[in-house]
Every structure is written in structure tokens, then in C-alpha cells.
Short mmCIF file of C-alpha atoms in Angstrom, two decimals:
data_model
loop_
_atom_site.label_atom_id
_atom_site.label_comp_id
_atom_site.label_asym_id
_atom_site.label_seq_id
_atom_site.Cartn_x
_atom_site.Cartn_y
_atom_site.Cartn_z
CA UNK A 1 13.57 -2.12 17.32
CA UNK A 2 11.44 -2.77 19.92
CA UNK A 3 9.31 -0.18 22.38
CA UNK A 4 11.29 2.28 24.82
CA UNK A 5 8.21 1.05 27.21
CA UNK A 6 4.91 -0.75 27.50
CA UNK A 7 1.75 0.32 29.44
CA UNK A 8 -0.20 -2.24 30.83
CA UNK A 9 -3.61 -1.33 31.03
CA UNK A 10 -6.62 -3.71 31.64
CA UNK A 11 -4.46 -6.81 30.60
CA UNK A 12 -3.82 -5.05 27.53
CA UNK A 13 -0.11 -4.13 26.46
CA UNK A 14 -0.20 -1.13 24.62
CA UNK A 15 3.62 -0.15 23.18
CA UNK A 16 5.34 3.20 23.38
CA UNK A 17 4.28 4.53 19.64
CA UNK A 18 0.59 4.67 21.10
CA UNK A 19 0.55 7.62 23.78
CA UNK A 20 3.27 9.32 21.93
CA UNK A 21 0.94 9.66 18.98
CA UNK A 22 -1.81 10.71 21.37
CA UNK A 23 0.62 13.30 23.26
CA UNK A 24 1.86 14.01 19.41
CA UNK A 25 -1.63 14.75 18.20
CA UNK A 26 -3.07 16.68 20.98
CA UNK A 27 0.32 19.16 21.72
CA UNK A 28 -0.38 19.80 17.35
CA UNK A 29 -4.14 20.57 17.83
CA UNK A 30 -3.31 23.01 20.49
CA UNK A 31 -0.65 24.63 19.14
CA UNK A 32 -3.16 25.25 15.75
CA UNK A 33 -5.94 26.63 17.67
CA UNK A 34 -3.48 28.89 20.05
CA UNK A 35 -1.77 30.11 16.62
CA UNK A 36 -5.73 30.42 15.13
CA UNK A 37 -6.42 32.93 17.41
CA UNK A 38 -3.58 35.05 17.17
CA UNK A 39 -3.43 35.97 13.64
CA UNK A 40 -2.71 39.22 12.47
CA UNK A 41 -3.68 40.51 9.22
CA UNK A 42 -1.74 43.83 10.02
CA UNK A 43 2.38 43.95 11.00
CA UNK A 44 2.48 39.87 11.13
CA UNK A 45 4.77 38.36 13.88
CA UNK A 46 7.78 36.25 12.03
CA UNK A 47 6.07 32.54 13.40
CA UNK A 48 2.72 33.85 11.29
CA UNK A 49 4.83 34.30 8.10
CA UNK A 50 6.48 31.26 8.58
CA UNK A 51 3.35 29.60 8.92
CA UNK A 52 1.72 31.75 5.93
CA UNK A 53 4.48 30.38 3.55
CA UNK A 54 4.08 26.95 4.90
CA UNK A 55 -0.16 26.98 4.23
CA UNK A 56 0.79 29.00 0.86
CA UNK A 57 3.54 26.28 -0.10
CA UNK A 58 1.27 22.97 0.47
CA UNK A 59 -1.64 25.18 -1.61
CA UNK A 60 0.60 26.12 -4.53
CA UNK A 61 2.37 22.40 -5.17
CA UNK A 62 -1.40 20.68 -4.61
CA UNK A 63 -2.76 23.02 -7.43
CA UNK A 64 0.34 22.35 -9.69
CA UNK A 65 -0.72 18.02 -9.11
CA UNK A 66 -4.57 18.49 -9.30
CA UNK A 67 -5.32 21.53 -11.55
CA UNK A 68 -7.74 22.59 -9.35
CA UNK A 69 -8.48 24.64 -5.95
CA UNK A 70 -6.53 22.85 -3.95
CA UNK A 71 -8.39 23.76 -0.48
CA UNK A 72 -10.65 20.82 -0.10
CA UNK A 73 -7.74 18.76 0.25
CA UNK A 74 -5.03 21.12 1.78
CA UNK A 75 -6.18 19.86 5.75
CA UNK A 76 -5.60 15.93 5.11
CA UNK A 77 -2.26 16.28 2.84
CA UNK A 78 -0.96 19.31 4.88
CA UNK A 79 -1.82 17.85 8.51
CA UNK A 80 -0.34 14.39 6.92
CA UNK A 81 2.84 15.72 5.97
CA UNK A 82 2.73 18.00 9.34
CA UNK A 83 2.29 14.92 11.42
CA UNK A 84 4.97 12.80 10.15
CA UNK A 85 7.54 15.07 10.11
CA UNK A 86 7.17 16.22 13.52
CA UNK A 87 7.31 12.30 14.49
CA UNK A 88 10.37 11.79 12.50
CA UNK A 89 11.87 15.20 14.94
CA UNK A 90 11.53 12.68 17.95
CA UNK A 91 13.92 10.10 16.54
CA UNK A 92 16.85 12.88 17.29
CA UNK A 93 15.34 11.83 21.26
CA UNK A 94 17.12 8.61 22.75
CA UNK A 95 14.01 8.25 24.97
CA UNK A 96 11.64 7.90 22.78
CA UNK A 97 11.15 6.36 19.67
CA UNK A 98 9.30 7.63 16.94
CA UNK A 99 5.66 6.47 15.80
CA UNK A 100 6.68 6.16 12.34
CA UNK A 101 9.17 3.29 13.25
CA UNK A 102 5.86 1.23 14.47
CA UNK A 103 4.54 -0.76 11.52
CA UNK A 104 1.20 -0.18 12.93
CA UNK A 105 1.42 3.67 12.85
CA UNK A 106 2.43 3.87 9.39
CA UNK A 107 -0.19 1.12 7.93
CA UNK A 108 -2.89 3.67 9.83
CA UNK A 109 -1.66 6.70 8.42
CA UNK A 110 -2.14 4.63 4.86
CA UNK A 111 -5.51 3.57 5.51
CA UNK A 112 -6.55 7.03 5.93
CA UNK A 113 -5.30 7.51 2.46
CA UNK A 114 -6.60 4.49 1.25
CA UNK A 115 -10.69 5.95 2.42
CA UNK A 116 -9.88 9.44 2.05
CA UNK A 117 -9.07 8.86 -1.65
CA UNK A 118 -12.62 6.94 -2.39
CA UNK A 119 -14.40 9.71 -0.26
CA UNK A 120 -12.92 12.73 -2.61
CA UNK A 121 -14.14 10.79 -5.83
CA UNK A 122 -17.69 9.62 -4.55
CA UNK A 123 -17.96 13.77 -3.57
CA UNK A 124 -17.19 14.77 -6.86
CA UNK A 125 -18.73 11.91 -9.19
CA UNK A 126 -20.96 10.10 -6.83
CA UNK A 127 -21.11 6.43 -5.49
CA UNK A 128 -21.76 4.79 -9.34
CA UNK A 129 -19.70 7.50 -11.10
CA UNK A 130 -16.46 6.33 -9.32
CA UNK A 131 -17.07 3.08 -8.80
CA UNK A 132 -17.27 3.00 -12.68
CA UNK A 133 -13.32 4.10 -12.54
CA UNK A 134 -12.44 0.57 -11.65
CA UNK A 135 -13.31 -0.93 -14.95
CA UNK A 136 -12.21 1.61 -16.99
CA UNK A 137 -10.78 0.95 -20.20
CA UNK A 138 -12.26 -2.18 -19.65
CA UNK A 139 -14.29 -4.31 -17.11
CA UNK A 140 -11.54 -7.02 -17.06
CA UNK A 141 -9.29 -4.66 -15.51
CA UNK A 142 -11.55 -4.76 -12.32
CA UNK A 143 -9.38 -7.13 -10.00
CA UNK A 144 -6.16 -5.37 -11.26
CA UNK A 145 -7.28 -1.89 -10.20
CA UNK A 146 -8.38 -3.56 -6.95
CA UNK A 147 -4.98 -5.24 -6.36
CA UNK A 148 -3.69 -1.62 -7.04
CA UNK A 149 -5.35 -0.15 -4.77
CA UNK A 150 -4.23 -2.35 -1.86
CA UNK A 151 -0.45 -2.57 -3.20
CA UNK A 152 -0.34 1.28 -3.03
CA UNK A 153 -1.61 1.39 0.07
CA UNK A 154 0.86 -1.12 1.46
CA UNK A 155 3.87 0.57 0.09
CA UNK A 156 2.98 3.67 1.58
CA UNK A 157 3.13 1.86 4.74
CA UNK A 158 5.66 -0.06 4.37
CA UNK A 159 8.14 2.91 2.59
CA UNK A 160 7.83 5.13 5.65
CA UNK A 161 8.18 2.39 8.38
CA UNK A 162 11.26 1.24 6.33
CA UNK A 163 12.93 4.47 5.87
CA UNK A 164 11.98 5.17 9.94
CA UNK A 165 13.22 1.81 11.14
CA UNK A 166 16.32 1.40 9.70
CA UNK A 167 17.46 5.00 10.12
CA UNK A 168 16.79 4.31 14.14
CA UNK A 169 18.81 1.01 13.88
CA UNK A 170 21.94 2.46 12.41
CA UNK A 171 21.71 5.53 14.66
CA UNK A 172 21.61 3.23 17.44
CA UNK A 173 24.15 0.84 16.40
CA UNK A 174 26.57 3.47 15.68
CA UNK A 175 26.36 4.79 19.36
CA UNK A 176 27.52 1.55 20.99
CA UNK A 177 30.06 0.90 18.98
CA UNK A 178 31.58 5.11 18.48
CA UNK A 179 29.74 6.64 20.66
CA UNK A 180 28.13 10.34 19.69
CA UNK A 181 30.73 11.52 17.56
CA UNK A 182 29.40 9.60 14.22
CA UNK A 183 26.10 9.14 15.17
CA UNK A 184 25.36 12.99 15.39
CA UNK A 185 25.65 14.01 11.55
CA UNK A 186 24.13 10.64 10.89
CA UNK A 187 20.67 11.80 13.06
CA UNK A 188 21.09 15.27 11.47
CA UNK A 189 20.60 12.90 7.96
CA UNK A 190 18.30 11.12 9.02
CA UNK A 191 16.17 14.05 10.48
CA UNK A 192 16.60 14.88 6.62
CA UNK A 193 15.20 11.76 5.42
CA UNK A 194 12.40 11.73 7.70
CA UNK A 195 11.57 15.81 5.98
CA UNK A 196 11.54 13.98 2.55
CA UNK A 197 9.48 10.74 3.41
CA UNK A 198 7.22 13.26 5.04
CA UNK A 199 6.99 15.16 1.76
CA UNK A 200 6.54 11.91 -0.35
CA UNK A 201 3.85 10.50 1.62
CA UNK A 202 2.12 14.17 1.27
CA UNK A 203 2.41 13.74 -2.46
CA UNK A 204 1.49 10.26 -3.27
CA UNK A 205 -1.57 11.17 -1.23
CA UNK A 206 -2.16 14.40 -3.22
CA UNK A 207 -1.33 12.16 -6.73
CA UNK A 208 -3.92 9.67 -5.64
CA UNK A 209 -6.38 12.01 -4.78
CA UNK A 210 -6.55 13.57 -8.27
CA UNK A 211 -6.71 10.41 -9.82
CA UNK A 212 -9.83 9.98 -8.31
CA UNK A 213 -11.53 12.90 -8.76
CA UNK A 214 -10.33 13.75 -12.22
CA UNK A 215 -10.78 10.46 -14.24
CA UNK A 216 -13.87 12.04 -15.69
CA UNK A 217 -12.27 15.08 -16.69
CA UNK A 218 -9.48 13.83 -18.53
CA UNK A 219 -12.24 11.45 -20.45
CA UNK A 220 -14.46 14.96 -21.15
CA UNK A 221 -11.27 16.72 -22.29
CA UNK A 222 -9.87 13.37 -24.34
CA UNK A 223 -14.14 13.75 -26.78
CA UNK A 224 -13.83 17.42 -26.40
CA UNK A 225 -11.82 17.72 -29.59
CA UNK A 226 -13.60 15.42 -31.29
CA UNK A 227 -17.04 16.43 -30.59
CA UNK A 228 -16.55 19.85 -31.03
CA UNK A 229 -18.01 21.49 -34.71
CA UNK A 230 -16.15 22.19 -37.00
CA UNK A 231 -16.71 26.34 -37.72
CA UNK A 232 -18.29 26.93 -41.26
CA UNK A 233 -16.74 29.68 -43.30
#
């Protein structure tokens, strides 16, 4: 589907998905340093405990994928998730048309992935450390980890722009041809879907990010048993 509108600005056309994602972005950061400052640790309003069990829900299933503390990469997986699901809400709007149905959006929202991962494992086991995971077992396996890494990153793209697109189209065809009685429970589904590819981006993320910084681990833990001495009587 093409863009609701087009701004022209400087001889440059710049589509619908681009200020939405700007308007998107700054009404979230606003709304998170408004709710910052009114946090109660005594008698909680009922938007802080939603918001508690939100933060507490993102922290728990992170730990249960990396093992670890889980707050170093909370903001990045969290605000991902956050972000896309609030721009799958605007595809219930027939004035506007979600960011995640742009191609563009969703190949940017994969190339932050795509550094953010590399930045997580050169923190934890340094520039040569990680680079060393890409010819691990063995140093033949270098252009096929490399290929990996760009084929994830594509179909994380290309899975949420999919899923956004054609969820838009049938919404859109179905209210020519029946009007709003089908395509009502059919946005109310596809508000669903948009939840889930939310929460599957969030996790591929989070699954990608413990590869990286745990390779070592697993390889310490893997000699461990082996190295360890054997107790004399």
C-alpha cells in the first residue's frame, strides 16, 4: 500500500511512515519521563502497577533466555517491543498507516539489532574476543556466520513488514467490498497479530543478544567438567 500522504520538503519527498515515527517516538518519550516522575513507592496508582508488571514481565522472560541480569538489555528489547506494538495500534486508524507497513521502518528497526547485538558482545568479551565467535568451530565457517548474520537481519525486516502489510491490505480490501461489518473483527485480529510480531521481534533480539555475549561461557562450562580434579580419597 502506498502512503496516506507525502511531504515535500526541499525537493525531497518524504512518505507518511516518517513523521508518524517522529510524532510516535516523541508522544513515547514524554509519556516515560511524565510517568518517571510520578512514581510512587507507597499506595501505587493502577497505571504504575500496570506498568510495574509490564518492566517486571520483559525482566523475568529476558533472564529465563540469557541466564543472566537481564537489565543491561531490558531498555533496547523492552522499548523495541514497546515501539512496535504501539505502531501496529495505528493500523485500527483509516488515516494513517502504520510505520511497520513501510519496508524502510522495519529494515531500521533490524539494523539496530543487527549493531546492538555486536556492541553487547565486544562489552563483554572485547573487540578480538568476539570477533573470534565468527570462526568458531572452525575458521572455514567465517563467510557462513557472516551470511547469517545478514539473513537474520533481513528476516526480521522482512517478517514484520510482511505480517504489517498484508494485514493492512486485507483490512482494506474487505471495506470496499463489505463495508465495516467484516473488517472490524478482522482489525481486532490483526491488532492481535501486530501484539505477537511485536513480541517476536523482542525475542529474536533478546535470543541474539545472548548468543553473543555467552559463546564464551558455554565453551568455559563445555572444559569445566573436564578440567576439573578428580577428588582423592
Amino acid at each position: 500500500m502506498g502512503p496516506r500522504f507525502v511531504i515535500d520538503l526541499f525537493g525531497f519527498e518524504i512518505p507518511d511512515t516518517v513523521p508518524v515515527s517522529l510524532a510516535l517516538t516523541l508522544i513515547t518519550l514524554v509519556l516515560a519521563w511524565v510517568a518517571s516522575r510520578r512514581l510512587r513507592v507507597a499506595d501505587p496508582r493502577a497505571w504504575q502497577v500496570a506498568l510495574e508488571t509490564g518492566v517486571s514481565w520483559i525482566h523475568e522472560t529476558l533472564e529465563r533466555i540469557l541466564g543472566e541480569d537481564p537489565r543491561p538489555y531490558a531498555p533496547l528489547v523492552g522499548g523495541l517491543m514497546l515501539w512496535i506494538a504501539l505502531c501496529n495500534l495505528l493500523s485500527v486508524m483509516p488515516m494513517l498507516r502504520p510505520p511497520t507497513a513501510d519496508l524502510s521502518t522495519t529494515v531500521a528497526l533490524a539494523l539496530v539489532v543487527l549493531f546492538a547485538v555486536p556492541a553487547f558482545g565486544i562489552r563483554r568479551h572485547g573487540l578480538l574476543g568476539y570477533l573470534r565467535t565468527y570462526i568458531r568451530p572452525h575458521p572455514l565457517l567465517l563467510p557462513f556466520n557472516l551470511i547469517g548474520e545478514a539473513t537474520r537481519t533481513l528476516a526480521l525486516a522482512v517478517r514484520l513488514f510482511g505480517n504489517s502489510m498484508s494485514s493492512q491490505m486485507i483490512a482494506a480490501v474487505l471495506l470496499i467490498v463489505a463495508g465495516l461489518i467484516v473488517p472490524i473483527p478482522l482489525m481486532m485480529l490483526g491488532l492481535l497479530t501486530g501484539f505477537v510480531q511485536a513480541y517476536i521481534f523482542g525475542i529474536l533480539a533478546a535470543i541474539y543478544i545472548a548468543a553473543a555475549v555467552q559463546v564464551d561461557q558455554k565453551r568455559v562450562a563445555e572444559r569445566e567438567p573436564a578440567s576439573s580434579p578428580t577428588p582423592t580419597p
